[in-house]
Short mmCIF file of C-alpha atoms and ligand atoms in Angstrom, two decimals:
data_model
loop_
_atom_site.label_atom_id
_atom_site.label_comp_id
_atom_site.label_asym_id
_atom_site.label_seq_id
_atom_site.Cartn_x
_atom_site.Cartn_y
_atom_site.Cartn_z
CA MET V 1 -0.45 -0.14 -0.26
CA PRO V 2 1.30 3.45 -0.48
CA ILE V 3 2.25 5.91 1.83
CA SER V 4 3.07 8.70 2.33
CA PHE V 5 5.45 10.94 4.68
CA ALA V 6 3.99 14.26 3.67
CA ASN V 7 4.30 17.01 6.47
CA ARG V 8 6.55 14.41 9.30
CA ASP V 9 9.59 15.44 10.39
CA LEU V 10 12.34 13.46 11.10
CA ILE V 11 14.16 14.73 14.49
CA ASN V 12 15.48 11.47 16.15
CA ILE V 13 16.07 8.46 14.48
CA GLU V 14 13.47 7.10 16.04
CA ASP V 15 10.86 9.29 14.19
CA PHE V 16 10.94 6.28 11.56
CA THR V 17 9.95 2.80 12.11
CA ASN V 18 12.51 -0.05 10.42
CA GLN V 19 10.47 -0.56 7.36
CA GLU V 20 10.02 3.34 7.14
CA ILE V 21 14.13 3.47 7.26
CA GLU V 22 13.98 0.92 4.46
CA ALA V 23 11.46 2.50 2.32
CA VAL V 24 13.52 5.37 2.14
CA PHE V 25 16.47 2.81 0.82
CA SER V 26 14.39 2.02 -1.55
CA LEU V 27 13.11 5.38 -2.93
CA ALA V 28 17.27 6.23 -2.91
CA ASP V 29 18.12 2.99 -4.85
CA GLU V 30 15.49 4.18 -7.80
CA MET V 31 16.87 8.04 -7.73
CA ALA V 32 20.39 6.81 -7.40
CA GLY V 33 20.05 5.29 -10.61
CA SER V 34 18.38 8.64 -12.60
CA LEU V 35 19.80 11.18 -10.68
CA ARG V 36 19.75 13.30 -13.37
CA GLU V 37 16.29 12.35 -14.34
CA GLN V 38 14.73 13.69 -10.85
CA SER V 39 14.69 17.37 -11.89
CA ASP V 40 10.72 17.55 -11.74
CA VAL V 41 9.69 15.80 -8.55
CA CYS V 42 10.39 18.84 -6.10
CA ARG V 43 9.67 21.40 -9.15
CA GLY V 44 8.38 25.00 -7.98
CA MET V 45 9.46 23.65 -3.74
CA ILE V 46 11.95 25.74 -1.67
CA MET V 47 14.25 24.08 0.77
CA ALA V 48 15.22 26.78 3.75
CA SER V 49 18.73 25.46 4.87
CA LEU V 50 19.91 26.37 8.11
CA PHE V 51 23.31 25.54 9.38
CA PHE V 52 24.35 27.25 12.52
CA GLU V 53 27.56 25.09 12.92
CA SER V 54 29.87 24.36 10.20
CA SER V 55 29.09 21.69 7.54
CA THR V 56 30.21 20.37 4.25
CA ARG V 57 28.58 17.25 3.74
CA THR V 58 26.23 17.13 5.07
CA ARG V 59 24.49 20.97 3.95
CA LEU V 60 26.44 20.41 0.49
CA SER V 61 24.20 16.53 -0.29
CA PHE V 62 21.03 17.85 1.18
CA GLU V 63 21.48 21.30 -1.26
CA ALA V 64 22.71 18.72 -4.31
CA ALA V 65 19.66 16.49 -3.48
CA MET V 66 16.98 19.31 -3.34
CA ASN V 67 18.68 20.50 -6.73
CA ARG V 68 18.64 17.52 -8.50
CA LEU V 69 14.94 17.20 -7.62
CA GLY V 70 14.44 20.17 -9.27
CA GLY V 71 13.39 22.57 -6.15
CA ARG V 72 15.15 26.06 -4.61
CA VAL V 73 17.23 26.21 -1.68
CA ILE V 74 17.18 29.62 0.87
CA SER V 75 20.25 28.88 3.20
CA VAL V 76 21.85 30.30 5.88
CA VAL V 77 25.38 29.20 7.05
CA GLU V 78 26.04 31.15 10.28
CA MET V 79 24.60 32.43 13.41
CA GLY V 80 25.92 35.72 13.10
CA ASN V 81 24.12 36.70 10.10
CA THR V 82 20.56 35.91 11.51
CA SER V 83 18.54 37.84 13.56
CA LEU V 84 19.13 34.91 16.50
CA ALA V 85 22.90 36.84 16.91
CA LYS V 86 19.90 39.65 17.80
CA GLY V 87 18.65 38.04 20.78
CA GLU V 88 15.46 36.28 18.17
CA SER V 89 14.03 32.86 19.42
CA ILE V 90 14.62 29.64 17.49
CA ALA V 91 10.95 29.43 17.93
CA ASP V 92 9.99 32.63 16.06
CA MET V 93 12.82 32.13 13.80
CA ALA V 94 11.38 28.84 13.17
CA ARG V 95 7.71 30.24 12.44
CA VAL V 96 8.83 32.70 9.91
CA VAL V 97 10.94 30.68 8.18
CA GLY V 98 8.41 27.55 7.92
CA SER V 99 5.94 30.64 5.88
CA TYR V 100 8.92 30.97 3.61
CA ALA V 101 10.01 27.73 2.52
CA ASP V 102 8.62 24.20 1.99
CA ILE V 103 10.63 21.74 3.95
CA ILE V 104 13.62 23.27 6.91
CA VAL V 105 16.95 21.51 7.41
CA ILE V 106 18.34 22.80 10.27
CA ARG V 107 22.02 22.11 12.21
CA HIS V 108 22.48 24.05 14.90
CA PRO V 109 24.57 23.16 18.25
CA TRP V 110 22.29 23.34 21.01
CA GLU V 111 20.72 20.25 21.40
CA GLY V 112 16.41 19.79 21.33
CA ALA V 113 17.23 22.51 18.91
CA ALA V 114 15.40 21.32 15.97
CA LYS V 115 13.12 19.81 18.15
CA VAL V 116 11.59 23.35 18.83
CA VAL V 117 11.68 24.26 15.12
CA ALA V 118 9.37 21.18 14.20
CA ASP V 119 7.40 22.66 17.05
CA TYR V 120 6.53 25.99 16.31
CA ALA V 121 7.26 25.79 12.01
CA ASP V 122 4.27 25.01 9.65
CA VAL V 123 5.95 22.78 7.49
CA PRO V 124 8.25 19.38 7.67
CA VAL V 125 11.98 19.74 9.78
CA ILE V 126 14.85 17.64 9.28
CA ASN V 127 17.58 17.80 11.93
CA ALA V 128 21.03 17.93 10.15
CA GLY V 129 22.57 17.68 13.58
CA ASP V 130 21.77 19.01 17.19
CA GLY V 131 24.81 19.71 19.07
CA GLY V 132 25.88 16.68 20.76
CA HIS V 133 22.27 14.55 20.95
CA GLU V 134 21.29 13.37 17.32
CA HIS V 135 22.03 12.94 13.68
CA PRO V 136 19.40 11.26 11.95
CA THR V 137 19.98 11.70 8.47
CA GLN V 138 23.42 11.03 8.69
CA THR V 139 22.14 7.47 10.46
CA LEU V 140 20.19 7.09 7.37
CA CYS V 141 23.50 7.13 5.08
CA ASP V 142 25.30 4.45 7.48
CA LEU V 143 22.22 2.40 7.63
CA TYR V 144 22.22 2.52 3.57
CA THR V 145 26.16 1.41 3.71
CA LEU V 146 25.41 -1.24 5.79
CA LYS V 147 22.70 -2.48 3.48
CA LYS V 148 24.62 -2.34 0.83
CA GLU V 149 27.94 -3.69 1.77
CA ARG V 150 26.09 -6.91 4.37
CA GLN V 151 23.19 -7.27 2.44
CA THR V 152 21.19 -7.00 5.32
CA LEU V 153 20.37 -4.42 8.57
CA GLU V 154 19.33 -7.72 10.91
CA GLY V 155 21.61 -8.98 13.38
CA LEU V 156 25.01 -6.95 12.37
CA LYS V 157 28.24 -7.35 14.82
CA ILE V 158 28.93 -3.40 15.16
CA ALA V 159 32.39 -1.99 16.80
CA LEU V 160 31.68 2.05 17.55
CA TRP V 161 34.87 3.97 17.92
CA GLY V 162 36.06 6.96 19.45
CA ASP V 163 34.10 9.65 20.64
CA LEU V 164 30.91 7.56 22.03
CA LYS V 165 30.15 10.53 24.20
CA TYR V 166 29.73 13.76 21.78
CA GLY V 167 29.73 11.68 18.89
CA ARG V 168 25.50 12.54 17.37
CA THR V 169 25.87 9.80 14.56
CA VAL V 170 26.95 7.99 16.94
CA HIS V 171 23.78 7.73 18.93
CA SER V 172 21.41 7.74 16.26
CA LEU V 173 23.02 5.14 14.61
CA ALA V 174 23.21 3.23 18.42
CA TYR V 175 19.33 2.72 18.59
CA ALA V 176 18.73 2.03 15.02
CA LEU V 177 20.87 -0.79 15.05
CA ALA V 178 19.71 -1.80 18.35
CA ARG V 179 16.42 -1.86 16.65
CA PHE V 180 17.90 -4.09 14.05
CA GLY V 181 18.98 -6.14 16.51
CA ALA V 182 22.36 -5.53 16.79
CA THR V 183 25.22 -6.61 19.01
CA ILE V 184 27.35 -3.55 19.25
CA HIS V 185 30.90 -3.29 20.69
CA PHE V 186 31.79 0.14 22.20
CA ARG V 187 35.49 1.24 21.86
CA PRO V 188 35.03 5.10 23.61
CA GLY V 189 38.48 7.19 23.71
CA PRO V 190 39.15 7.49 27.17
CA GLY V 191 36.17 9.84 29.04
CA LEU V 192 34.35 9.09 26.20
CA GLU V 193 32.44 6.90 26.78
CA LEU V 194 28.38 6.73 25.68
CA PRO V 195 26.44 8.66 28.09
CA GLU V 196 24.09 7.17 30.90
CA HIS V 197 20.85 8.10 28.92
CA VAL V 198 21.98 6.55 25.86
CA VAL V 199 22.69 2.71 27.39
CA ARG V 200 19.32 3.10 29.61
CA LYS V 201 17.40 3.43 26.20
CA LEU V 202 19.24 0.79 24.35
CA THR V 203 19.20 -1.69 27.70
CA THR V 204 15.36 -0.91 28.25
CA GLU V 205 12.98 0.57 25.09
CA TYR V 206 15.34 -2.02 23.20
CA ALA V 207 16.13 -4.29 25.74
CA GLY V 208 19.63 -4.84 24.92
CA ARG V 209 21.62 -6.99 26.92
CA LEU V 210 25.08 -4.54 27.95
CA GLU V 211 27.46 -6.61 29.02
CA LYS V 212 30.94 -4.83 30.75
CA TYR V 213 34.48 -5.99 29.32
CA ASP V 214 36.63 -7.85 32.36
CA GLY V 215 39.54 -8.39 29.86
CA VAL V 216 43.15 -7.98 30.69
CA GLU V 217 44.47 -4.77 29.05
CA ASP V 218 47.64 -6.47 27.06
CA VAL V 219 44.91 -7.12 25.23
CA ASP V 220 44.20 -3.81 23.75
CA GLU V 221 48.02 -4.30 22.82
CA LYS V 222 46.84 -6.10 20.11
CA GLY V 223 44.72 -4.38 18.30
CA LEU V 224 41.05 -5.32 20.31
CA PHE V 225 39.19 -3.66 22.22
CA PRO V 226 38.28 -3.63 25.93
CA LEU V 227 35.06 -2.56 25.70
CA ASP V 228 31.67 -3.64 26.65
CA ALA V 229 28.86 -4.28 24.25
CA VAL V 230 24.99 -3.90 23.80
CA TYR V 231 23.31 -7.54 22.34
CA VAL V 232 19.97 -6.77 21.02
CA THR V 233 18.04 -10.10 19.45
CA PRO V 234 16.09 -8.57 16.22
CA SER V 235 12.92 -10.87 17.39
CA GLY V 236 12.66 -8.85 20.67
CA PRO V 237 12.94 -8.44 24.08
CA HIS V 238 10.64 -11.99 24.84
CA GLN V 239 13.50 -13.89 23.15
CA LEU V 240 16.41 -12.60 25.18
CA ALA V 241 17.09 -15.74 26.59
CA ASN V 242 18.57 -17.43 23.58
CA ILE V 243 21.19 -15.44 22.97
CA PRO V 244 24.49 -17.45 23.50
CA ALA V 245 26.29 -16.97 26.81
CA VAL V 246 29.47 -15.87 24.07
CA GLY V 247 32.21 -13.85 25.87
CA ILE V 248 32.72 -10.40 24.15
CA GLN V 249 36.47 -11.23 23.54
CA ILE V 250 35.54 -14.43 21.27
CA GLU V 251 32.79 -12.25 19.81
CA LEU V 252 35.33 -10.27 18.67
CA GLU V 253 37.98 -12.72 17.67
CA ARG V 254 35.52 -13.65 15.37
CA GLY V 255 34.68 -10.13 13.77
CA VAL V 256 32.72 -7.24 13.45
CA ASP V 257 30.68 -6.63 10.34
CA ALA V 258 32.12 -2.87 10.96
CA LEU V 259 34.00 -0.41 12.85
CA TYR V 260 32.26 2.70 12.91
CA VAL V 261 35.25 5.42 13.70
CA THR V 262 34.24 9.28 15.17
CA ARG V 263 36.38 12.06 15.23
CA LEU V 264 36.83 13.85 18.56
CA GLN V 265 34.28 16.18 19.18
CA LYS V 266 37.30 18.99 20.18
CA GLU V 267 34.51 21.59 19.41
CA ARG V 268 31.98 19.77 22.56
CA LEU V 269 34.81 19.19 24.99
CA ASP V 270 34.55 20.73 28.40
CA THR V 271 37.37 23.33 27.98
CA GLY V 272 40.24 23.16 29.79
CA ALA V 273 42.04 18.90 31.39
CA GLU V 274 39.09 17.28 28.96
CA GLY V 275 40.53 18.56 25.72
CA GLN V 276 43.79 18.13 26.27
CA GLU V 277 44.29 14.39 27.88
CA VAL V 278 41.94 12.76 25.49
CA ASP V 279 43.42 13.72 22.73
CA LYS V 280 46.43 11.96 23.30
CA SER V 281 45.15 8.81 23.68
CA TYR V 282 43.17 8.91 20.75
CA ARG V 283 43.38 5.39 19.16
CA VAL V 284 44.21 5.30 15.12
CA VAL V 285 43.08 2.93 12.80
CA ASP V 286 45.35 2.50 10.34
CA LYS V 287 46.97 -0.76 8.36
CA ARG V 288 48.53 -2.38 11.41
CA LEU V 289 44.77 -2.45 13.47
CA LEU V 290 43.50 -4.34 10.18
CA GLY V 291 46.17 -6.62 9.81
CA GLU V 292 44.75 -7.87 13.07
CA LYS V 293 43.09 -11.14 12.54
CA GLY V 294 39.69 -11.10 12.78
CA PHE V 295 39.05 -7.87 10.85
CA GLU V 296 39.64 -9.46 7.21
CA ASP V 297 35.74 -9.35 6.83
CA THR V 298 35.44 -5.93 8.76
CA ILE V 299 34.11 -2.68 6.69
CA VAL V 300 35.73 0.82 7.88
CA MET V 301 33.18 3.65 8.57
CA HIS V 302 33.72 7.21 9.41
CA PRO V 303 30.95 9.94 9.08
CA LEU V 304 33.67 12.11 7.88
CA PRO V 305 35.41 14.61 8.45
CA ARG V 306 38.45 12.93 9.42
CA VAL V 307 41.18 14.09 11.71
CA ASP V 308 43.89 11.84 12.48
CA GLU V 309 41.83 8.82 13.59
CA LEU V 310 41.45 7.36 10.52
CA ALA V 311 45.18 6.94 8.86
CA TYR V 312 45.02 7.72 5.00
CA GLU V 313 46.70 4.44 4.07
CA ILE V 314 43.86 2.52 4.77
CA ASP V 315 42.02 5.13 1.59
CA ALA V 316 42.73 2.76 -0.87
CA ASP V 317 41.84 -0.88 1.23
CA PRO V 318 38.45 -2.38 -0.28
CA ARG V 319 37.32 -2.71 3.77
CA SER V 320 37.10 1.70 3.75
CA MET V 321 33.59 2.83 3.04
CA TYR V 322 33.23 6.20 4.00
CA PHE V 323 34.02 8.16 0.84
CA LYS V 324 31.07 5.77 -0.16
CA GLN V 325 29.09 6.51 2.38
CA ALA V 326 29.38 9.99 1.98
CA GLU V 327 28.57 9.64 -1.64
CA ARG V 328 25.16 8.24 -0.77
CA GLY V 329 24.23 11.18 1.15
CA VAL V 330 22.96 12.89 -1.81
CA PRO V 331 20.34 9.70 -3.32
CA ILE V 332 19.03 9.30 0.65
CA ARG V 333 18.55 13.00 0.63
CA MET V 334 16.28 13.10 -2.50
CA ALA V 335 14.40 10.30 -1.44
CA LEU V 336 14.12 11.72 2.23
CA LEU V 337 13.07 15.17 0.73
CA ALA V 338 10.95 13.94 -2.07
CA LEU V 339 8.96 11.80 0.84
CA LEU V 340 8.91 14.50 3.40
CA LEU V 341 6.94 17.17 1.07
CA GLY V 342 5.06 14.73 -0.05
CA ALA V 343 6.03 14.71 -4.09
CA ARG V 344 6.64 11.26 -3.90
CA GLU V 345 4.96 8.06 -1.90
CA VAL V 346 6.53 4.62 -1.31
CA ASP V 347 4.84 1.17 -0.72
CA ILE V 348 5.86 -0.05 2.97
CA PRO V 349 5.64 -4.27 3.43
CA GLU V 350 2.79 -5.27 5.58
CA LYS V 351 3.84 -4.55 9.53
CA ARG V 352 5.89 -7.63 10.59
CA GLY V 353 6.07 -7.58 14.37
CA GLN V 354 8.05 -5.24 15.75
CA PRO V 355 8.18 -5.34 19.13
CA PHE V 356 10.54 -2.39 19.77
CA GLU V 357 8.08 0.25 17.68
CA GLN V 358 5.36 0.11 21.01
CA GLU V 359 4.76 3.11 22.55
CA ARG V 360 6.84 3.59 25.78
CA GLY V 361 4.46 5.24 27.70
CA TYR V 362 6.48 6.92 30.15
CA PRO V 363 4.57 9.33 32.19
CA VAL V 364 5.32 13.13 31.16
CA TYR V 365 6.14 15.63 33.70
CA ARG V 366 6.20 19.76 32.65
CA SER V 367 7.66 21.77 34.73
CA ASP V 368 6.16 24.95 36.63
CA THR V 369 7.49 24.36 39.40
CA GLY V 370 11.26 25.89 38.26
CA LEU V 371 12.65 22.48 37.61
CA ARG V 372 15.21 22.30 34.75
CA CYS V 373 16.96 19.98 32.34
CA GLN V 374 20.72 20.43 33.62
CA ASN V 375 22.34 20.05 30.11
CA GLY V 376 24.18 23.34 29.78
CA THR V 377 23.85 23.03 25.84
CA CYS V 378 20.23 22.25 26.15
CA VAL V 379 17.83 24.54 24.13
CA THR V 380 15.85 25.01 27.33
CA SER V 381 18.93 26.40 29.55
CA GLN V 382 19.22 29.31 27.00
CA GLN V 383 18.54 32.64 28.22
CA THR V 384 16.65 32.88 24.84
CA GLU V 385 14.74 30.12 25.14
CA THR V 386 13.85 29.86 28.44
CA ARG V 387 11.18 32.94 27.90
CA TYR V 388 8.86 30.46 26.12
CA ILE V 389 10.42 26.96 26.16
CA ARG V 390 7.90 24.99 29.25
CA PRO V 391 10.27 22.53 30.27
CA GLU V 392 9.11 18.80 29.82
CA PHE V 393 10.82 15.40 30.79
CA GLN V 394 9.19 12.16 30.67
CA MET V 395 9.36 10.10 34.08
CA VAL V 396 11.95 7.00 32.32
CA SER V 397 12.27 5.55 36.32
CA ARG V 398 11.30 5.80 39.72
CA GLU V 399 13.44 4.04 41.44
CA PRO V 400 15.73 6.58 41.42
CA LEU V 401 13.39 9.46 40.47
CA THR V 402 14.83 9.81 36.57
CA LEU V 403 13.71 12.43 34.56
CA ARG V 404 14.54 12.54 30.58
CA CYS V 405 14.31 15.73 28.69
CA ALA V 406 12.11 15.92 26.07
CA TYR V 407 14.28 17.96 23.97
CA CYS V 408 18.01 16.72 24.69
CA GLU V 409 16.59 13.64 26.42
CA HIS V 410 19.86 13.99 29.53
CA GLU V 411 18.60 12.70 32.40
CA ILE V 412 18.03 14.43 35.82
CA HIS V 413 17.94 12.76 39.62
CA PRO V 414 15.24 15.61 41.43
CA LYS V 415 15.67 14.55 45.47
CA TYR V 416 12.03 16.58 46.46
CA ILE V 417 8.50 15.92 45.56
CA ALA V 418 5.79 16.49 46.85
CA SER V 419 1.94 16.75 45.73
CA SER V 420 -0.17 18.88 44.55
CA LYS V 421 -3.24 17.69 46.07
CA TRP V 422 -1.92 18.51 50.05
CA HIS V 423 -4.12 17.29 52.77
CA GLN V 424 -7.15 18.64 52.97
CA GLY V 425 -6.15 21.94 50.61
CA ILE V 426 -4.98 23.41 53.97
CA ALA V 427 -1.85 25.75 52.92
CA GLU V 428 -0.31 24.38 56.68
CA ASN V 429 -0.47 21.02 55.06
CA LYS V 430 1.70 21.18 52.15
CA ARG V 431 4.49 18.86 52.70
CA TYR V 432 7.02 18.03 50.75
CA TYR V 433 9.31 14.83 50.81
CA TYR V 434 12.37 12.78 49.63
CA ALA V 435 11.92 11.12 45.71
CA ASP V 436 13.62 8.45 47.38
CA SER V 437 11.05 7.85 49.88
CA PHE V 438 7.77 5.62 49.54
CA MET V 439 5.75 9.06 49.11
CA LEU V 440 6.68 9.00 45.42
CA GLY V 441 4.58 5.80 44.99
CA ARG V 442 1.83 7.04 46.84
CA ILE V 443 1.86 10.17 44.99
CA HIS V 444 -0.68 10.00 41.27
CA PRO V 445 1.73 10.88 38.71
CA GLU V 446 -1.15 13.70 37.92
CA ASN V 447 -0.63 15.43 40.70
CA LEU V 448 3.27 14.87 41.22
CA ILE V 449 5.20 18.26 41.70
CA ILE V 450 9.11 17.88 41.70
CA PHE V 451 11.46 20.35 43.06
CA ASP V 452 14.79 20.93 42.17
CA SER V 453 16.34 21.82 45.53
CA GLU V 454 14.72 22.24 49.16
CA ASP V 455 15.15 25.79 48.49
CA ASP V 456 12.60 25.39 45.77
CA ALA V 457 10.37 23.56 47.45
CA LEU V 458 10.59 26.18 50.69
CA ALA V 459 9.87 29.00 48.04
CA ARG V 460 6.55 27.42 46.89
CA GLY V 461 5.35 27.50 50.41
CA PHE V 462 6.10 24.03 51.27
CA LYS V 463 7.22 22.26 54.43
CA LEU V 464 9.64 18.70 54.73
CA GLY V 465 7.01 16.41 55.50
CA LYS V 466 7.13 13.71 58.53
CA ARG V 467 7.31 10.33 56.45
CA LEU V 468 11.49 11.70 55.23
CA VAL V 469 13.22 7.96 55.82
CA HIS V 470 14.98 7.29 52.74
CA GLY V 471 14.02 3.95 50.72
C1 NCD X 1 29.39 14.54 12.11
C2 NCD X 1 28.85 15.41 12.17
O1 NCD X 1 28.45 17.09 11.92
O2 NCD X 1 27.83 15.14 13.41
N1 NCD X 1 29.51 15.14 10.29
C3 NCD X 1 28.52 14.53 9.13
O3 NCD X 1 27.85 15.06 9.21
N2 NCD X 1 29.40 13.97 8.24
C4 NCD X 1 30.38 14.43 12.33
C5 NCD X 1 31.49 14.78 12.84
O4 NCD X 1 31.56 16.24 12.75
O5 NCD X 1 32.41 14.40 13.46
#
């Protein structure tokens, strides 16, 4: 049955189901075969290309894609040239640009900025990278390459290498791989491990099983990785028990399908110590490493740009895929633009059981009490945006109380709670409690008030409740 993607946004990779991703690929295949014959597909339409952070591939491949489809492009390539530099909010910019263009592609250094644009613009919005959060269209290019080189996306074994903390491409890719049932090995640079909220998603929402590596250090000397791994079965959580208990090291010796390398995201490192130290011990992928046992059939991927982490000597190696990955960005983005603009539709096969696509149904907490996301690069933390964004969180765990920011997905663990229905409605009875006391279980989610600090609770007229015992 032909399905329309018209007017949808692509902000997180999870906005598309596995079947929808495969549908984008079939259209990309069709377009790749006749790139120069697509010039009527989006004729008369305008794409706004808003790049507030540096970019070569992503911006140019989006612009090339729209041009090949016969559409037009209006663009901004620097924040300094826009009214954002005058203190305009992202919401206002989104409303206006949405009235000039038929689709918006945005890259911005603040996590969650693309979501704000999508919330306020009346046209489809594509996230071309929001800070260290996500980069879903790079993931489409990455998966497309994996599909071409490995013929399937199901049950792959991938090693993610480098800056797993700030590398937004890695976050989107890890979620997508997990959804297709992958084994993912992590080989972070020092101090650049996958963020806590990403690991939580992989292990709870995708029911991945996290295994911590407990091998000896000299394994690394041979070019193998001391790393952790997440295993997800393609068939879903209920079959987790069927995973054979193979050690991580044995798995690696059997080889991985792909090594996905990323550059150190210097621009996102905390200033000071973090940057200096990490740089020195960042592992380079070179001929010697690829000569190790287990890498015979491993393809090497990289979203580019590379700095020092990929030696030029491996460029000619048939396993090196990074330039092909970039080249495939144009047909992928052509397919995506044509679909979201409603200029093309695609057939999606009958839905097979996809256990990971169920609604997650976390209670949503909207904060009116001053509770905020603690991530300094979240869009909700910015002075220009706090005027209108009401912080929103998903309650992903009650023990310990864990709230996930709906914009950047970073987590907070607030310590104090109260109920908005205090006893007999008498102000004297307004009490707050520790979030790890049993009172959390007593308060209905819709009456729950969560505080950043005791001062916050006191300022709102609450007094410390009697039932205070932790746990
Ligand atoms: C990546 C990005 O911008 O996140 N580049 C890209 O879009 N191909 C990776 C990077 O900058 O390291």
